[in-house]
Amino acid sequence: MTDEAFFELHRAIPRQGPGDASDVLWALSVVGEPARVIDAGCGPGADTETLAEALPLAQIEAVDLTTHFIEEARARLECFGPRVNTREGDMRDITGPADLIWCAGSLYFLGLETALPLWRGALAPGGAIVFSEPVFLSSPPSAEVAAFWADYPGVGTEAELRRRIAGAGFATRATRVITGRAWLNYYLPLMARAARLRIGAGPDLAAVLDAAEAEFARWRAAPDHIAYLLCVVAPE
Ligand SMILES: C[S@@+](CC[C@H](N)C(=O)[O-])C[C@H]1O[C@@H](n2cnc3c(N)ncnc32)[C@H](O)[C@@H]1O
């Protein structure tokens, strides 16, 4: 799978992972009205946009390592003017101070045990981190769920995730299971684009389309049980 073929499929879709505006609004109902927000691993900026709309007075920074995605985020977010800043860069380098670090579907690139202690110093007093991580809703998971997460080592139950969060020196303030519609928000535009690109696709692109369609088929086998857990955490 080449990067070029991967980005050919993944460009021009609204988001790069499961999520929904209602997830952002739920998290804000827990953390209040943060004045300084960082969207770490923002992708094309879907959640940044919701944050900017929901928090009209907040200063927001959206950070992503991938040029394609941050360019899409920049185009999408320029309507908010200077209070929403996009930055191509590594979320390891976040310095804050932030009242909220939002990280949807991106934390696993660093790992929870690395990211939470790293970002502790970037949080303003009273600040919180909200992130989503794969979770098993039953233990053991069904064969379908295990097959879906086969390439992601270390997926566990909510209780195990909470223990890892505590081990990193954070308290879990609230959690929300993300299944169903939030995943379709990601997959449906991706599959529509895959169908359009299929006509005339060369071998590299065809391999990327095959892999994406196979992943969607694995998800459709258990859409109510394949889940992310959205976690609101704060330093202990
Ligand atoms: C699964 S996507 C989720 C994107 C976005 N949060 C969303 O929900 O649409 C993961 C994102 O993390 C970004 N990423 C991975 N490692 C990163 C790093 N070290 N620093 C910043 N961004 C990173 C990728 O470029 C990608 O855009």
mmCIF file of C-alpha atoms and ligand atoms in Angstrom:
data_model
loop_
_atom_site.group_PDB
_atom_site.id
_atom_site.type_symbol
_atom_site.label_atom_id
_atom_site.label_comp_id
_atom_site.label_asym_id
_atom_site.label_seq_id
_atom_site.Cartn_x
_atom_site.Cartn_y
_atom_site.Cartn_z
ATOM 1 C CA MET A 1 0.000 0.000 0.000
ATOM 2 C CA THR A 2 1.628 3.293 -1.084
ATOM 3 C CA ASP A 3 1.112 6.588 0.744
ATOM 4 C CA GLU A 4 0.000 8.155 -2.525
ATOM 5 C CA ALA A 5 -2.767 5.583 -3.036
ATOM 6 C CA PHE A 6 -3.774 5.808 0.642
ATOM 7 C CA PHE A 7 -4.185 9.586 0.451
ATOM 8 C CA GLU A 8 -5.985 9.345 -2.874
ATOM 9 C CA LEU A 9 -8.710 7.432 -1.034
ATOM 10 C CA HIS A 10 -8.539 9.392 2.221
ATOM 11 C CA ARG A 11 -8.580 12.920 0.818
ATOM 12 C CA ALA A 12 -11.739 15.028 0.655
ATOM 13 C CA ILE A 13 -13.771 13.142 3.221
ATOM 14 C CA PRO A 14 -15.129 14.972 6.273
ATOM 15 C CA ARG A 15 -13.334 12.974 8.949
ATOM 16 C CA GLN A 16 -10.621 10.322 9.284
ATOM 17 C CA GLY A 17 -12.080 8.292 12.131
ATOM 18 C CA PRO A 18 -15.378 7.565 13.890
ATOM 19 C CA GLY A 19 -17.056 10.463 15.669
ATOM 20 C CA ASP A 20 -20.024 12.774 15.746
ATOM 21 C CA ALA A 21 -20.753 16.359 16.737
ATOM 22 C CA SER A 22 -22.857 14.977 19.597
ATOM 23 C CA ASP A 23 -19.686 13.404 21.078
ATOM 24 C CA VAL A 24 -18.005 16.805 21.216
ATOM 25 C CA LEU A 25 -21.077 18.423 22.787
ATOM 26 C CA TRP A 26 -21.316 15.619 25.345
ATOM 27 C CA ALA A 27 -17.662 16.160 26.330
ATOM 28 C CA LEU A 28 -18.243 19.907 26.681
ATOM 29 C CA SER A 29 -21.208 19.169 28.960
ATOM 30 C CA VAL A 30 -18.683 17.442 31.239
ATOM 31 C CA VAL A 31 -15.750 19.884 31.059
ATOM 32 C CA GLY A 32 -17.656 23.182 30.802
ATOM 33 C CA GLU A 33 -16.504 26.005 28.519
ATOM 34 C CA PRO A 34 -12.750 25.754 28.001
ATOM 35 C CA ALA A 35 -11.126 28.995 26.834
ATOM 36 C CA ARG A 36 -8.000 27.410 25.305
ATOM 37 C CA VAL A 37 -8.443 24.214 23.313
ATOM 38 C CA ILE A 38 -6.045 22.012 21.357
ATOM 39 C CA ASP A 39 -7.295 19.389 18.863
ATOM 40 C CA ALA A 40 -4.394 16.912 18.789
ATOM 41 C CA GLY A 41 -4.297 14.794 15.605
ATOM 42 C CA CYS A 42 -7.145 16.879 14.154
ATOM 43 C CA GLY A 43 -7.155 15.260 10.690
ATOM 44 C CA PRO A 44 -9.342 17.342 8.339
ATOM 45 C CA GLY A 45 -10.766 19.222 11.332
ATOM 46 C CA ALA A 46 -14.323 17.877 11.737
ATOM 47 C CA ASP A 47 -14.220 18.023 15.536
ATOM 48 C CA THR A 48 -12.268 21.288 15.514
ATOM 49 C CA GLU A 49 -15.133 22.788 13.545
ATOM 50 C CA THR A 50 -17.690 21.568 16.101
ATOM 51 C CA LEU A 51 -15.520 22.872 18.945
ATOM 52 C CA ALA A 52 -15.194 26.269 17.236
ATOM 53 C CA GLU A 53 -18.956 26.503 16.704
ATOM 54 C CA ALA A 54 -19.784 25.403 20.251
ATOM 55 C CA LEU A 55 -17.145 27.639 21.879
ATOM 56 C CA PRO A 56 -17.372 31.007 20.090
ATOM 57 C CA LEU A 57 -15.002 32.716 22.538
ATOM 58 C CA ALA A 58 -12.347 29.981 22.698
ATOM 59 C CA GLN A 59 -8.848 30.119 21.236
ATOM 60 C CA ILE A 60 -8.359 26.822 19.406
ATOM 61 C CA GLU A 61 -5.276 25.190 17.920
ATOM 62 C CA ALA A 62 -5.625 22.200 15.563
ATOM 63 C CA VAL A 63 -2.447 20.132 15.157
ATOM 64 C CA ASP A 64 -1.731 17.308 12.719
ATOM 65 C CA LEU A 65 1.411 15.700 11.376
ATOM 66 C CA THR A 66 0.009 14.946 7.918
ATOM 67 C CA THR A 67 0.246 17.715 5.313
ATOM 68 C CA HIS A 68 -2.823 16.556 3.329
ATOM 69 C CA PHE A 69 -5.051 16.579 6.391
ATOM 70 C CA ILE A 70 -3.862 19.851 7.909
ATOM 71 C CA GLU A 71 -4.357 21.587 4.536
ATOM 72 C CA GLU A 72 -7.948 20.342 4.483
ATOM 73 C CA ALA A 73 -8.407 21.469 8.094
ATOM 74 C CA ARG A 74 -6.970 24.912 7.238
ATOM 75 C CA ALA A 75 -9.414 25.389 4.362
ATOM 76 C CA ARG A 76 -12.319 24.236 6.505
ATOM 77 C CA LEU A 77 -11.469 26.372 9.542
ATOM 78 C CA GLU A 78 -10.349 29.666 7.980
ATOM 79 C CA CYS A 79 -13.926 30.974 8.296
ATOM 80 C CA PHE A 80 -13.366 31.222 12.072
ATOM 81 C CA GLY A 81 -10.523 33.725 11.634
ATOM 82 C CA PRO A 82 -7.486 34.019 13.906
ATOM 83 C CA ARG A 83 -9.071 32.421 16.973
ATOM 84 C CA VAL A 84 -8.725 29.020 15.244
ATOM 85 C CA ASN A 85 -5.151 28.230 14.324
ATOM 86 C CA THR A 86 -3.991 25.195 12.315
ATOM 87 C CA ARG A 87 -0.466 23.857 12.713
ATOM 88 C CA GLU A 88 1.325 21.111 10.808
ATOM 89 C CA GLY A 89 3.347 19.436 13.516
ATOM 90 C CA ASP A 90 3.774 16.660 16.030
ATOM 91 C CA MET A 91 1.279 16.412 18.870
ATOM 92 C CA ARG A 92 4.193 15.300 21.053
ATOM 93 C CA ASP A 93 5.271 18.957 21.049
ATOM 94 C CA ILE A 94 2.062 20.398 22.491
ATOM 95 C CA THR A 95 2.977 22.921 25.177
ATOM 96 C CA GLY A 96 -0.311 24.624 26.069
ATOM 97 C CA PRO A 97 -1.450 25.939 28.414
ATOM 98 C CA ALA A 98 -4.758 24.354 27.425
ATOM 99 C CA ASP A 99 -8.011 23.958 29.312
ATOM 100 C CA LEU A 100 -8.955 21.102 26.979
ATOM 101 C CA ILE A 101 -6.842 18.773 24.858
ATOM 102 C CA TRP A 102 -9.183 16.948 22.463
ATOM 103 C CA CYS A 103 -7.764 13.847 20.762
ATOM 104 C CA ALA A 104 -10.232 11.752 18.717
ATOM 105 C CA GLY A 105 -8.932 8.519 17.240
ATOM 106 C CA SER A 106 -5.323 9.704 17.369
ATOM 107 C CA LEU A 107 -4.003 8.859 20.851
ATOM 108 C CA TYR A 108 -2.927 5.354 19.861
ATOM 109 C CA PHE A 109 -0.215 6.827 17.622
ATOM 110 C CA LEU A 110 1.609 7.889 20.819
ATOM 111 C CA GLY A 111 0.062 5.399 23.232
ATOM 112 C CA LEU A 112 -1.946 6.361 26.297
ATOM 113 C CA GLU A 113 0.987 5.747 28.665
ATOM 114 C CA THR A 114 3.149 8.199 26.666
ATOM 115 C CA ALA A 115 0.576 10.831 25.755
ATOM 116 C CA LEU A 116 -1.127 11.455 29.093
ATOM 117 C CA PRO A 117 2.049 12.129 31.134
ATOM 118 C CA LEU A 118 3.469 14.136 28.204
ATOM 119 C CA TRP A 119 0.410 16.404 28.053
ATOM 120 C CA ARG A 120 0.041 16.797 31.803
ATOM 121 C CA GLY A 121 2.388 19.781 31.710
ATOM 122 C CA ALA A 122 0.420 21.361 28.843
ATOM 123 C CA LEU A 123 -2.806 21.454 30.845
ATOM 124 C CA ALA A 124 -3.837 24.625 32.667
ATOM 125 C CA PRO A 125 -4.995 24.099 36.275
ATOM 126 C CA GLY A 126 -8.386 22.374 36.155
ATOM 127 C CA GLY A 127 -7.815 21.322 32.549
ATOM 128 C CA ALA A 128 -8.908 18.015 31.005
ATOM 129 C CA ILE A 129 -7.970 15.675 28.186
ATOM 130 C CA VAL A 130 -10.684 14.006 26.113
ATOM 131 C CA PHE A 131 -9.621 11.103 23.924
ATOM 132 C CA SER A 132 -11.103 8.057 22.222
ATOM 133 C CA GLU A 133 -9.595 4.585 22.350
ATOM 134 C CA PRO A 134 -10.726 1.179 21.062
ATOM 135 C CA VAL A 135 -12.580 -0.802 23.736
ATOM 136 C CA PHE A 136 -14.099 -4.254 24.109
ATOM 137 C CA LEU A 137 -17.707 -4.064 25.334
ATOM 138 C CA SER A 138 -17.566 -7.710 26.451
ATOM 139 C CA SER A 139 -14.808 -9.965 27.720
ATOM 140 C CA PRO A 140 -13.828 -12.010 25.870
ATOM 141 C CA PRO A 141 -14.851 -10.138 22.720
ATOM 142 C CA SER A 142 -16.861 -11.928 20.062
ATOM 143 C CA ALA A 143 -14.967 -13.383 17.108
ATOM 144 C CA GLU A 144 -16.212 -10.500 14.922
ATOM 145 C CA VAL A 145 -14.973 -7.836 17.334
ATOM 146 C CA ALA A 146 -11.636 -9.615 17.844
ATOM 147 C CA ALA A 147 -11.211 -9.864 14.055
ATOM 148 C CA PHE A 148 -11.916 -6.159 13.613
ATOM 149 C CA TRP A 149 -9.252 -5.127 16.147
ATOM 150 C CA ALA A 150 -6.727 -7.832 15.172
ATOM 151 C CA ASP A 151 -4.139 -5.242 14.041
ATOM 152 C CA TYR A 152 -4.456 -3.174 17.260
ATOM 153 C CA PRO A 153 -2.655 -4.894 20.133
ATOM 154 C CA GLY A 154 -3.655 -4.059 23.685
ATOM 155 C CA VAL A 155 -7.388 -3.395 23.252
ATOM 156 C CA GLY A 156 -9.183 -4.136 26.541
ATOM 157 C CA THR A 157 -12.393 -3.545 28.437
ATOM 158 C CA GLU A 158 -13.457 -0.219 29.947
ATOM 159 C CA ALA A 159 -12.249 -1.419 33.369
ATOM 160 C CA GLU A 160 -8.808 -2.176 31.895
ATOM 161 C CA LEU A 161 -8.703 1.194 30.132
ATOM 162 C CA ARG A 162 -9.604 2.972 33.386
ATOM 163 C CA ARG A 163 -6.758 1.126 35.151
ATOM 164 C CA ARG A 164 -4.309 2.270 32.447
ATOM 165 C CA ILE A 165 -5.573 5.858 32.814
ATOM 166 C CA ALA A 166 -5.104 5.670 36.599
ATOM 167 C CA GLY A 167 -1.628 4.164 36.061
ATOM 168 C CA ALA A 168 -0.730 7.235 33.988
ATOM 169 C CA GLY A 169 -1.694 9.464 36.948
ATOM 170 C CA PHE A 170 -5.118 10.581 35.688
ATOM 171 C CA ALA A 171 -8.678 10.245 37.008
ATOM 172 C CA THR A 172 -11.484 9.248 34.634
ATOM 173 C CA ARG A 173 -14.277 11.792 35.008
ATOM 174 C CA ALA A 174 -16.728 10.377 32.442
ATOM 175 C CA THR A 175 -16.909 7.938 29.540
ATOM 176 C CA ARG A 176 -19.162 7.467 26.517
ATOM 177 C CA VAL A 177 -19.332 4.473 24.182
ATOM 178 C CA ILE A 178 -19.030 5.336 20.489
ATOM 179 C CA THR A 179 -20.700 2.841 18.140
ATOM 180 C CA GLY A 180 -23.041 2.903 15.155
ATOM 181 C CA ARG A 181 -23.748 6.306 13.628
ATOM 182 C CA ALA A 182 -20.399 7.849 14.557
ATOM 183 C CA TRP A 183 -18.676 5.084 12.602
ATOM 184 C CA LEU A 184 -20.954 5.600 9.604
ATOM 185 C CA ASN A 185 -19.951 9.289 9.653
ATOM 186 C CA TYR A 186 -16.477 8.005 8.774
ATOM 187 C CA TYR A 187 -17.216 4.965 6.657
ATOM 188 C CA LEU A 188 -20.038 6.157 4.383
ATOM 189 C CA PRO A 189 -18.118 9.046 2.739
ATOM 190 C CA LEU A 190 -15.047 6.784 2.559
ATOM 191 C CA MET A 191 -16.973 3.983 0.845
ATOM 192 C CA ALA A 192 -18.680 6.422 -1.553
ATOM 193 C CA ARG A 193 -15.254 7.755 -2.539
ATOM 194 C CA ALA A 194 -13.898 4.193 -2.866
ATOM 195 C CA ALA A 195 -16.734 3.302 -5.256
ATOM 196 C CA ARG A 196 -15.987 6.355 -7.422
ATOM 197 C CA LEU A 197 -12.253 5.635 -7.482
ATOM 198 C CA ARG A 198 -12.694 1.949 -8.328
ATOM 199 C CA ILE A 199 -13.285 2.747 -11.996
ATOM 200 C CA GLY A 200 -9.882 2.931 -13.617
ATOM 201 C CA ALA A 201 -7.906 2.276 -10.405
ATOM 202 C CA GLY A 202 -4.343 1.037 -10.896
ATOM 203 C CA PRO A 203 -2.944 -1.828 -8.786
ATOM 204 C CA ASP A 204 -1.758 0.326 -5.836
ATOM 205 C CA LEU A 205 -5.046 2.158 -5.513
ATOM 206 C CA ALA A 206 -7.028 -1.071 -6.040
ATOM 207 C CA ALA A 207 -5.151 -2.645 -3.109
ATOM 208 C CA VAL A 208 -6.013 0.340 -0.887
ATOM 209 C CA LEU A 209 -9.677 0.171 -1.948
ATOM 210 C CA ASP A 210 -9.765 -3.591 -1.282
ATOM 211 C CA ALA A 211 -8.342 -3.073 2.218
ATOM 212 C CA ALA A 212 -10.795 -0.277 3.058
ATOM 213 C CA GLU A 213 -13.780 -2.249 1.785
ATOM 214 C CA ALA A 214 -12.657 -5.337 3.730
ATOM 215 C CA GLU A 215 -12.393 -3.231 6.908
ATOM 216 C CA PHE A 216 -15.913 -1.865 6.328
ATOM 217 C CA ALA A 217 -17.215 -5.429 5.865
ATOM 218 C CA ARG A 218 -15.556 -6.439 9.169
ATOM 219 C CA TRP A 219 -17.196 -3.448 10.877
ATOM 220 C CA ARG A 220 -20.635 -4.304 9.428
ATOM 221 C CA ALA A 221 -20.386 -7.747 11.065
ATOM 222 C CA ALA A 222 -20.803 -6.158 14.537
ATOM 223 C CA PRO A 223 -21.639 -2.421 14.296
ATOM 224 C CA ASP A 224 -23.157 -2.263 17.794
ATOM 225 C CA HIS A 225 -20.195 -3.990 19.439
ATOM 226 C CA ILE A 226 -17.165 -2.484 17.684
ATOM 227 C CA ALA A 227 -16.552 0.558 19.830
ATOM 228 C CA TYR A 228 -14.380 3.424 20.854
ATOM 229 C CA LEU A 229 -14.586 4.705 24.404
ATOM 230 C CA LEU A 230 -14.558 8.494 24.653
ATOM 231 C CA CYS A 231 -12.811 9.292 27.938
ATOM 232 C CA VAL A 232 -12.749 12.586 29.849
ATOM 233 C CA VAL A 233 -9.690 12.507 32.118
ATOM 234 C CA ALA A 234 -7.911 14.957 34.396
ATOM 235 C CA PRO A 235 -4.649 14.788 36.376
ATOM 236 C CA GLU A 236 -5.017 13.264 39.851
HETATM 237 C C1 LIG B 1 -7.549 8.294 12.686
HETATM 238 S S1 LIG B 1 -7.046 9.920 12.267
HETATM 239 C C2 LIG B 1 -8.202 10.893 13.223
HETATM 240 C C3 LIG B 1 -8.253 12.315 12.760
HETATM 241 C C4 LIG B 1 -9.320 13.217 13.396
HETATM 242 N N1 LIG B 1 -9.172 13.341 14.822
HETATM 243 C C5 LIG B 1 -10.706 12.739 13.028
HETATM 244 O O1 LIG B 1 -11.411 12.214 13.897
HETATM 245 O O2 LIG B 1 -11.071 12.922 11.869
HETATM 246 C C6 LIG B 1 -5.516 10.105 13.157
HETATM 247 C C7 LIG B 1 -4.796 11.410 12.873
HETATM 248 O O3 LIG B 1 -3.657 11.517 13.734
HETATM 249 C C8 LIG B 1 -2.625 12.151 13.006
HETATM 250 N N2 LIG B 1 -1.346 11.881 13.689
HETATM 251 C C9 LIG B 1 -0.710 10.692 13.858
HETATM 252 N N3 LIG B 1 0.419 10.844 14.585
HETATM 253 C C10 LIG B 1 0.496 12.169 14.890
HETATM 254 C C11 LIG B 1 1.428 12.953 15.622
HETATM 255 N N4 LIG B 1 2.495 12.403 16.217
HETATM 256 N N5 LIG B 1 1.202 14.270 15.750
HETATM 257 C C12 LIG B 1 0.114 14.850 15.155
HETATM 258 N N6 LIG B 1 -0.806 14.155 14.450
HETATM 259 C C13 LIG B 1 -0.619 12.827 14.319
HETATM 260 C C14 LIG B 1 -2.766 11.579 11.603
HETATM 261 O O4 LIG B 1 -2.126 12.385 10.641
HETATM 262 C C15 LIG B 1 -4.274 11.555 11.457
HETATM 263 O O5 LIG B 1 -4.768 12.750 10.904
#
